[in-house]
Amino acid sequence: LTLADVGEVKLGVYPNPAYNYLQVDVNKKVFTHFAVHSLNGQQLLQGELKNRIDIGNLSRGTYLLNLSGPNGSHSITFEKL
């Protein structure tokens, strides 16, 4: 579980580590898109942010989840099992 206070925004990303999906809970609609990058910067996934991100096709390892929207962005690392 990763929780963050980003100003007045409450953000939760779980489970972490994860097998097939990441659940993203945000108390305000500030993030509209997501991107998943390897630690060497290669973008592997991207799309419109829904509550669940399918990571089932990723290999085991550590990744960076970037959430973005018109008012800014936030990044979180996660582990894929």
PDB file of N, CA and C in Angstrom:
ATOM      1  N   LEU A   1       0.852  -1.189   0.000  1.00  0.00           N
ATOM      2  CA  LEU A   1       0.000   0.000   0.000  1.00  0.00           C
ATOM      3  C   LEU A   1       0.878   1.224   0.000  1.00  0.00           C
ATOM      4  N   THR A   2       0.618   2.138  -0.905  1.00  0.00           N
ATOM      5  CA  THR A   2       1.312   3.410  -0.939  1.00  0.00           C
ATOM      6  C   THR A   2       0.279   4.505  -0.770  1.00  0.00           C
ATOM      7  N   LEU A   3       0.451   5.321   0.260  1.00  0.00           N
ATOM      8  CA  LEU A   3      -0.445   6.448   0.501  1.00  0.00           C
ATOM      9  C   LEU A   3       0.370   7.716   0.427  1.00  0.00           C
ATOM     10  N   ALA A   4      -0.221   8.760  -0.119  1.00  0.00           N
ATOM     11  CA  ALA A   4       0.484  10.029  -0.207  1.00  0.00           C
ATOM     12  C   ALA A   4      -0.507  11.167  -0.016  1.00  0.00           C
ATOM     13  N   ASP A   5      -0.065  12.202   0.657  1.00  0.00           N
ATOM     14  CA  ASP A   5      -0.809  13.453   0.723  1.00  0.00           C
ATOM     15  C   ASP A   5      -0.150  14.401  -0.253  1.00  0.00           C
ATOM     16  N   VAL A   6      -0.866  14.777  -1.287  1.00  0.00           N
ATOM     17  CA  VAL A   6      -0.351  15.689  -2.299  1.00  0.00           C
ATOM     18  C   VAL A   6      -1.200  16.951  -2.179  1.00  0.00           C
ATOM     19  N   GLY A   7      -0.782  17.865  -1.312  1.00  0.00           N
ATOM     20  CA  GLY A   7      -1.628  19.016  -1.009  1.00  0.00           C
ATOM     21  C   GLY A   7      -2.868  18.518  -0.300  1.00  0.00           C
ATOM     22  N   GLU A   8      -4.036  18.820  -0.842  1.00  0.00           N
ATOM     23  CA  GLU A   8      -5.304  18.361  -0.267  1.00  0.00           C
ATOM     24  C   GLU A   8      -5.755  17.035  -0.867  1.00  0.00           C
ATOM     25  N   VAL A   9      -4.948  16.478  -1.740  1.00  0.00           N
ATOM     26  CA  VAL A   9      -5.299  15.244  -2.437  1.00  0.00           C
ATOM     27  C   VAL A   9      -4.817  14.048  -1.626  1.00  0.00           C
ATOM     28  N   LYS A  10      -5.698  13.090  -1.418  1.00  0.00           N
ATOM     29  CA  LYS A  10      -5.340  11.826  -0.785  1.00  0.00           C
ATOM     30  C   LYS A  10      -5.254  10.779  -1.886  1.00  0.00           C
ATOM     31  N   LEU A  11      -4.108  10.113  -1.953  1.00  0.00           N
ATOM     32  CA  LEU A  11      -3.838   9.168  -3.030  1.00  0.00           C
ATOM     33  C   LEU A  11      -3.435   7.834  -2.438  1.00  0.00           C
ATOM     34  N   GLY A  12      -4.052   6.766  -2.897  1.00  0.00           N
ATOM     35  CA  GLY A  12      -3.686   5.415  -2.485  1.00  0.00           C
ATOM     36  C   GLY A  12      -3.460   4.542  -3.705  1.00  0.00           C
ATOM     37  N   VAL A  13      -2.341   3.817  -3.716  1.00  0.00           N
ATOM     38  CA  VAL A  13      -2.039   2.875  -4.796  1.00  0.00           C
ATOM     39  C   VAL A  13      -1.717   1.536  -4.150  1.00  0.00           C
ATOM     40  N   TYR A  14      -2.456   0.498  -4.479  1.00  0.00           N
ATOM     41  CA  TYR A  14      -2.281  -0.811  -3.858  1.00  0.00           C
ATOM     42  C   TYR A  14      -2.810  -1.901  -4.777  1.00  0.00           C
ATOM     43  N   PRO A  15      -2.477  -3.162  -4.591  1.00  0.00           N
ATOM     44  CA  PRO A  15      -1.474  -3.653  -3.633  1.00  0.00           C
ATOM     45  C   PRO A  15      -0.070  -3.314  -4.134  1.00  0.00           C
ATOM     46  N   ASN A  16       0.854  -3.232  -3.245  1.00  0.00           N
ATOM     47  CA  ASN A  16       2.248  -2.975  -3.603  1.00  0.00           C
ATOM     48  C   ASN A  16       3.121  -3.753  -2.641  1.00  0.00           C
ATOM     49  N   PRO A  17       3.700  -4.862  -3.087  1.00  0.00           N
ATOM     50  CA  PRO A  17       3.852  -5.347  -4.460  1.00  0.00           C
ATOM     51  C   PRO A  17       2.546  -5.897  -5.037  1.00  0.00           C
ATOM     52  N   ALA A  18       2.512  -5.990  -6.376  1.00  0.00           N
ATOM     53  CA  ALA A  18       1.297  -6.397  -7.084  1.00  0.00           C
ATOM     54  C   ALA A  18       1.604  -7.479  -8.107  1.00  0.00           C
ATOM     55  N   TYR A  19       0.584  -8.279  -8.433  1.00  0.00           N
ATOM     56  CA  TYR A  19       0.713  -9.319  -9.455  1.00  0.00           C
ATOM     57  C   TYR A  19       0.129  -8.876 -10.792  1.00  0.00           C
ATOM     58  N   ASN A  20      -1.147  -8.549 -10.835  1.00  0.00           N
ATOM     59  CA  ASN A  20      -1.821  -8.312 -12.104  1.00  0.00           C
ATOM     60  C   ASN A  20      -2.428  -6.928 -12.275  1.00  0.00           C
ATOM     61  N   TYR A  21      -2.651  -6.217 -11.196  1.00  0.00           N
ATOM     62  CA  TYR A  21      -3.273  -4.904 -11.312  1.00  0.00           C
ATOM     63  C   TYR A  21      -2.843  -4.005 -10.160  1.00  0.00           C
ATOM     64  N   LEU A  22      -2.967  -2.703 -10.384  1.00  0.00           N
ATOM     65  CA  LEU A  22      -2.812  -1.696  -9.344  1.00  0.00           C
ATOM     66  C   LEU A  22      -4.151  -0.997  -9.187  1.00  0.00           C
ATOM     67  N   GLN A  23      -4.600  -0.853  -7.975  1.00  0.00           N
ATOM     68  CA  GLN A  23      -5.805  -0.093  -7.670  1.00  0.00           C
ATOM     69  C   GLN A  23      -5.355   1.328  -7.320  1.00  0.00           C
ATOM     70  N   VAL A  24      -5.971   2.333  -7.931  1.00  0.00           N
ATOM     71  CA  VAL A  24      -5.617   3.728  -7.673  1.00  0.00           C
ATOM     72  C   VAL A  24      -6.849   4.428  -7.122  1.00  0.00           C
ATOM     73  N   ASP A  25      -6.739   4.926  -5.899  1.00  0.00           N
ATOM     74  CA  ASP A  25      -7.830   5.670  -5.261  1.00  0.00           C
ATOM     75  C   ASP A  25      -7.369   7.098  -5.013  1.00  0.00           C
ATOM     76  N   VAL A  26      -8.123   8.041  -5.536  1.00  0.00           N
ATOM     77  CA  VAL A  26      -7.829   9.461  -5.360  1.00  0.00           C
ATOM     78  C   VAL A  26      -9.117  10.136  -4.907  1.00  0.00           C
ATOM     79  N   ASN A  27      -9.022  10.992  -3.856  1.00  0.00           N
ATOM     80  CA  ASN A  27     -10.237  11.610  -3.335  1.00  0.00           C
ATOM     81  C   ASN A  27     -10.747  12.756  -4.213  1.00  0.00           C
ATOM     82  N   LYS A  28      -9.929  13.240  -5.135  1.00  0.00           N
ATOM     83  CA  LYS A  28     -10.348  14.278  -6.072  1.00  0.00           C
ATOM     84  C   LYS A  28      -9.892  13.882  -7.468  1.00  0.00           C
ATOM     85  N   LYS A  29     -10.594  14.354  -8.466  1.00  0.00           N
ATOM     86  CA  LYS A  29     -10.273  14.002  -9.856  1.00  0.00           C
ATOM     87  C   LYS A  29      -9.196  14.954 -10.396  1.00  0.00           C
ATOM     88  N   VAL A  30      -7.976  14.850  -9.830  1.00  0.00           N
ATOM     89  CA  VAL A  30      -6.885  15.722 -10.269  1.00  0.00           C
ATOM     90  C   VAL A  30      -5.978  15.037 -11.284  1.00  0.00           C
ATOM     91  N   PHE A  31      -5.942  13.717 -11.269  1.00  0.00           N
ATOM     92  CA  PHE A  31      -5.110  12.965 -12.202  1.00  0.00           C
ATOM     93  C   PHE A  31      -6.005  12.324 -13.246  1.00  0.00           C
ATOM     94  N   THR A  32      -5.683  12.519 -14.510  1.00  0.00           N
ATOM     95  CA  THR A  32      -6.530  12.008 -15.588  1.00  0.00           C
ATOM     96  C   THR A  32      -5.843  10.935 -16.426  1.00  0.00           C
ATOM     97  N   HIS A  33      -4.501  10.869 -16.365  1.00  0.00           N
ATOM     98  CA  HIS A  33      -3.754   9.909 -17.172  1.00  0.00           C
ATOM     99  C   HIS A  33      -2.660   9.251 -16.345  1.00  0.00           C
ATOM    100  N   PHE A  34      -2.204   8.101 -16.822  1.00  0.00           N
ATOM    101  CA  PHE A  34      -1.124   7.408 -16.146  1.00  0.00           C
ATOM    102  C   PHE A  34      -0.102   6.948 -17.177  1.00  0.00           C
ATOM    103  N   ALA A  35       1.115   6.729 -16.702  1.00  0.00           N
ATOM    104  CA  ALA A  35       2.167   6.100 -17.510  1.00  0.00           C
ATOM    105  C   ALA A  35       3.001   5.246 -16.572  1.00  0.00           C
ATOM    106  N   VAL A  36       3.422   4.086 -17.053  1.00  0.00           N
ATOM    107  CA  VAL A  36       4.305   3.203 -16.297  1.00  0.00           C
ATOM    108  C   VAL A  36       5.639   3.163 -17.028  1.00  0.00           C
ATOM    109  N   HIS A  37       6.716   3.439 -16.280  1.00  0.00           N
ATOM    110  CA  HIS A  37       8.060   3.451 -16.839  1.00  0.00           C
ATOM    111  C   HIS A  37       8.936   2.435 -16.114  1.00  0.00           C
ATOM    112  N   SER A  38       9.884   1.866 -16.857  1.00  0.00           N
ATOM    113  CA  SER A  38      10.932   1.068 -16.222  1.00  0.00           C
ATOM    114  C   SER A  38      11.856   2.046 -15.504  1.00  0.00           C
ATOM    115  N   LEU A  39      12.728   1.538 -14.651  1.00  0.00           N
ATOM    116  CA  LEU A  39      13.626   2.421 -13.920  1.00  0.00           C
ATOM    117  C   LEU A  39      14.683   3.043 -14.828  1.00  0.00           C
ATOM    118  N   ASN A  40      14.848   2.524 -16.046  1.00  0.00           N
ATOM    119  CA  ASN A  40      15.777   3.160 -16.990  1.00  0.00           C
ATOM    120  C   ASN A  40      15.066   4.170 -17.895  1.00  0.00           C
ATOM    121  N   GLY A  41      13.786   4.456 -17.606  1.00  0.00           N
ATOM    122  CA  GLY A  41      13.061   5.513 -18.299  1.00  0.00           C
ATOM    123  C   GLY A  41      12.205   5.100 -19.471  1.00  0.00           C
ATOM    124  N   GLN A  42      12.190   3.824 -19.828  1.00  0.00           N
ATOM    125  CA  GLN A  42      11.382   3.365 -20.962  1.00  0.00           C
ATOM    126  C   GLN A  42       9.903   3.337 -20.572  1.00  0.00           C
ATOM    127  N   GLN A  43       9.065   4.005 -21.376  1.00  0.00           N
ATOM    128  CA  GLN A  43       7.631   3.980 -21.121  1.00  0.00           C
ATOM    129  C   GLN A  43       7.058   2.659 -21.608  1.00  0.00           C
ATOM    130  N   LEU A  44       6.364   1.950 -20.714  1.00  0.00           N
ATOM    131  CA  LEU A  44       5.848   0.622 -21.031  1.00  0.00           C
ATOM    132  C   LEU A  44       4.329   0.599 -21.175  1.00  0.00           C
ATOM    133  N   LEU A  45       3.638   1.427 -20.417  1.00  0.00           N
ATOM    134  CA  LEU A  45       2.177   1.508 -20.466  1.00  0.00           C
ATOM    135  C   LEU A  45       1.774   2.968 -20.353  1.00  0.00           C
ATOM    136  N   GLN A  46       0.611   3.289 -20.910  1.00  0.00           N
ATOM    137  CA  GLN A  46       0.040   4.618 -20.726  1.00  0.00           C
ATOM    138  C   GLN A  46      -1.441   4.544 -21.004  1.00  0.00           C
ATOM    139  N   GLY A  47      -2.185   5.506 -20.497  1.00  0.00           N
ATOM    140  CA  GLY A  47      -3.605   5.537 -20.772  1.00  0.00           C
ATOM    141  C   GLY A  47      -4.349   6.500 -19.883  1.00  0.00           C
ATOM    142  N   GLU A  48      -5.656   6.516 -20.081  1.00  0.00           N
ATOM    143  CA  GLU A  48      -6.530   7.321 -19.242  1.00  0.00           C
ATOM    144  C   GLU A  48      -6.655   6.628 -17.893  1.00  0.00           C
ATOM    145  N   LEU A  49      -6.581   7.399 -16.826  1.00  0.00           N
ATOM    146  CA  LEU A  49      -6.605   6.828 -15.489  1.00  0.00           C
ATOM    147  C   LEU A  49      -8.012   6.392 -15.110  1.00  0.00           C
ATOM    148  N   LYS A  50      -8.142   5.123 -14.822  1.00  0.00           N
ATOM    149  CA  LYS A  50      -9.354   4.548 -14.236  1.00  0.00           C
ATOM    150  C   LYS A  50      -8.974   4.121 -12.825  1.00  0.00           C
ATOM    151  N   ASN A  51      -9.827   3.437 -12.117  1.00  0.00           N
ATOM    152  CA  ASN A  51      -9.495   2.996 -10.759  1.00  0.00           C
ATOM    153  C   ASN A  51      -8.505   1.847 -10.739  1.00  0.00           C
ATOM    154  N   ARG A  52      -8.392   1.111 -11.828  1.00  0.00           N
ATOM    155  CA  ARG A  52      -7.537  -0.080 -11.872  1.00  0.00           C
ATOM    156  C   ARG A  52      -6.654  -0.037 -13.113  1.00  0.00           C
ATOM    157  N   ILE A  53      -5.359  -0.351 -12.918  1.00  0.00           N
ATOM    158  CA  ILE A  53      -4.396  -0.387 -14.022  1.00  0.00           C
ATOM    159  C   ILE A  53      -3.907  -1.833 -14.165  1.00  0.00           C
ATOM    160  N   ASP A  54      -4.060  -2.387 -15.351  1.00  0.00           N
ATOM    161  CA  ASP A  54      -3.635  -3.759 -15.628  1.00  0.00           C
ATOM    162  C   ASP A  54      -2.124  -3.783 -15.862  1.00  0.00           C
ATOM    163  N   ILE A  55      -1.389  -4.474 -14.983  1.00  0.00           N
ATOM    164  CA  ILE A  55       0.059  -4.604 -15.119  1.00  0.00           C
ATOM    165  C   ILE A  55       0.462  -6.055 -15.338  1.00  0.00           C
ATOM    166  N   GLY A  56      -0.494  -6.904 -15.670  1.00  0.00           N
ATOM    167  CA  GLY A  56      -0.259  -8.335 -15.814  1.00  0.00           C
ATOM    168  C   GLY A  56       0.795  -8.707 -16.835  1.00  0.00           C
ATOM    169  N   ASN A  57       0.995  -7.891 -17.877  1.00  0.00           N
ATOM    170  CA  ASN A  57       1.963  -8.214 -18.928  1.00  0.00           C
ATOM    171  C   ASN A  57       3.379  -7.741 -18.619  1.00  0.00           C
ATOM    172  N   LEU A  58       3.572  -7.036 -17.520  1.00  0.00           N
ATOM    173  CA  LEU A  58       4.913  -6.580 -17.156  1.00  0.00           C
ATOM    174  C   LEU A  58       5.716  -7.720 -16.539  1.00  0.00           C
ATOM    175  N   SER A  59       7.022  -7.691 -16.723  1.00  0.00           N
ATOM    176  CA  SER A  59       7.914  -8.660 -16.077  1.00  0.00           C
ATOM    177  C   SER A  59       8.093  -8.277 -14.613  1.00  0.00           C
ATOM    178  N   ARG A  60       8.594  -9.238 -13.828  1.00  0.00           N
ATOM    179  CA  ARG A  60       8.897  -8.938 -12.421  1.00  0.00           C
ATOM    180  C   ARG A  60       9.894  -7.805 -12.347  1.00  0.00           C
ATOM    181  N   GLY A  61       9.705  -6.919 -11.370  1.00  0.00           N
ATOM    182  CA  GLY A  61      10.658  -5.832 -11.191  1.00  0.00           C
ATOM    183  C   GLY A  61      10.031  -4.622 -10.551  1.00  0.00           C
ATOM    184  N   THR A  62      10.808  -3.555 -10.487  1.00  0.00           N
ATOM    185  CA  THR A  62      10.374  -2.298  -9.900  1.00  0.00           C
ATOM    186  C   THR A  62      10.105  -1.301 -11.027  1.00  0.00           C
ATOM    187  N   TYR A  63       9.005  -0.579 -10.910  1.00  0.00           N
ATOM    188  CA  TYR A  63       8.557   0.349 -11.940  1.00  0.00           C
ATOM    189  C   TYR A  63       8.158   1.677 -11.319  1.00  0.00           C
ATOM    190  N   LEU A  64       8.023   2.681 -12.166  1.00  0.00           N
ATOM    191  CA  LEU A  64       7.590   4.008 -11.755  1.00  0.00           C
ATOM    192  C   LEU A  64       6.227   4.280 -12.373  1.00  0.00           C
ATOM    193  N   LEU A  65       5.244   4.580 -11.528  1.00  0.00           N
ATOM    194  CA  LEU A  65       3.906   4.955 -11.976  1.00  0.00           C
ATOM    195  C   LEU A  65       3.806   6.465 -11.906  1.00  0.00           C
ATOM    196  N   ASN A  66       3.528   7.105 -13.047  1.00  0.00           N
ATOM    197  CA  ASN A  66       3.372   8.543 -13.094  1.00  0.00           C
ATOM    198  C   ASN A  66       1.906   8.857 -13.346  1.00  0.00           C
ATOM    199  N   LEU A  67       1.308   9.613 -12.437  1.00  0.00           N
ATOM    200  CA  LEU A  67      -0.069  10.067 -12.578  1.00  0.00           C
ATOM    201  C   LEU A  67      -0.019  11.534 -12.960  1.00  0.00           C
ATOM    202  N   SER A  68      -0.804  11.939 -13.963  1.00  0.00           N
ATOM    203  CA  SER A  68      -0.749  13.328 -14.421  1.00  0.00           C
ATOM    204  C   SER A  68      -2.142  13.859 -14.707  1.00  0.00           C
ATOM    205  N   GLY A  69      -2.238  15.173 -14.675  1.00  0.00           N
ATOM    206  CA  GLY A  69      -3.484  15.872 -14.956  1.00  0.00           C
ATOM    207  C   GLY A  69      -3.193  17.325 -15.244  1.00  0.00           C
ATOM    208  N   PRO A  70      -4.236  18.125 -15.452  1.00  0.00           N
ATOM    209  CA  PRO A  70      -4.039  19.519 -15.814  1.00  0.00           C
ATOM    210  C   PRO A  70      -3.367  20.352 -14.719  1.00  0.00           C
ATOM    211  N   ASN A  71      -3.420  19.888 -13.478  1.00  0.00           N
ATOM    212  CA  ASN A  71      -2.855  20.664 -12.373  1.00  0.00           C
ATOM    213  C   ASN A  71      -1.552  20.101 -11.832  1.00  0.00           C
ATOM    214  N   GLY A  72      -0.942  19.139 -12.524  1.00  0.00           N
ATOM    215  CA  GLY A  72       0.336  18.614 -12.064  1.00  0.00           C
ATOM    216  C   GLY A  72       0.433  17.113 -12.190  1.00  0.00           C
ATOM    217  N   SER A  73       1.476  16.567 -11.564  1.00  0.00           N
ATOM    218  CA  SER A  73       1.716  15.129 -11.650  1.00  0.00           C
ATOM    219  C   SER A  73       2.316  14.623 -10.341  1.00  0.00           C
ATOM    220  N   HIS A  74       2.297  13.303 -10.191  1.00  0.00           N
ATOM    221  CA  HIS A  74       2.869  12.649  -9.016  1.00  0.00           C
ATOM    222  C   HIS A  74       3.372  11.274  -9.442  1.00  0.00           C
ATOM    223  N   SER A  75       4.530  10.879  -8.914  1.00  0.00           N
ATOM    224  CA  SER A  75       5.122   9.585  -9.267  1.00  0.00           C
ATOM    225  C   SER A  75       5.262   8.701  -8.036  1.00  0.00           C
ATOM    226  N   ILE A  76       5.056   7.398  -8.252  1.00  0.00           N
ATOM    227  CA  ILE A  76       5.132   6.404  -7.183  1.00  0.00           C
ATOM    228  C   ILE A  76       5.858   5.174  -7.748  1.00  0.00           C
ATOM    229  N   THR A  77       6.760   4.611  -6.978  1.00  0.00           N
ATOM    230  CA  THR A  77       7.365   3.354  -7.404  1.00  0.00           C
ATOM    231  C   THR A  77       6.516   2.190  -6.907  1.00  0.00           C
ATOM    232  N   PHE A  78       6.513   1.104  -7.679  1.00  0.00           N
ATOM    233  CA  PHE A  78       5.813  -0.105  -7.260  1.00  0.00           C
ATOM    234  C   PHE A  78       6.581  -1.314  -7.735  1.00  0.00           C
ATOM    235  N   GLU A  79       6.323  -2.427  -7.098  1.00  0.00           N
ATOM    236  CA  GLU A  79       6.983  -3.699  -7.408  1.00  0.00           C
ATOM    237  C   GLU A  79       5.986  -4.622  -8.066  1.00  0.00           C
ATOM    238  N   LYS A  80       6.363  -5.208  -9.212  1.00  0.00           N
ATOM    239  CA  LYS A  80       5.549  -6.216  -9.911  1.00  0.00           C
ATOM    240  C   LYS A  80       6.129  -7.580  -9.567  1.00  0.00           C
ATOM    241  N   LEU A  81       5.290  -8.464  -9.052  1.00  0.00           N
ATOM    242  CA  LEU A  81       5.723  -9.827  -8.699  1.00  0.00           C
ATOM    243  C   LEU A  81       5.437 -10.785  -9.831  1.00  0.00           C
TER     244      LEU A  81
END
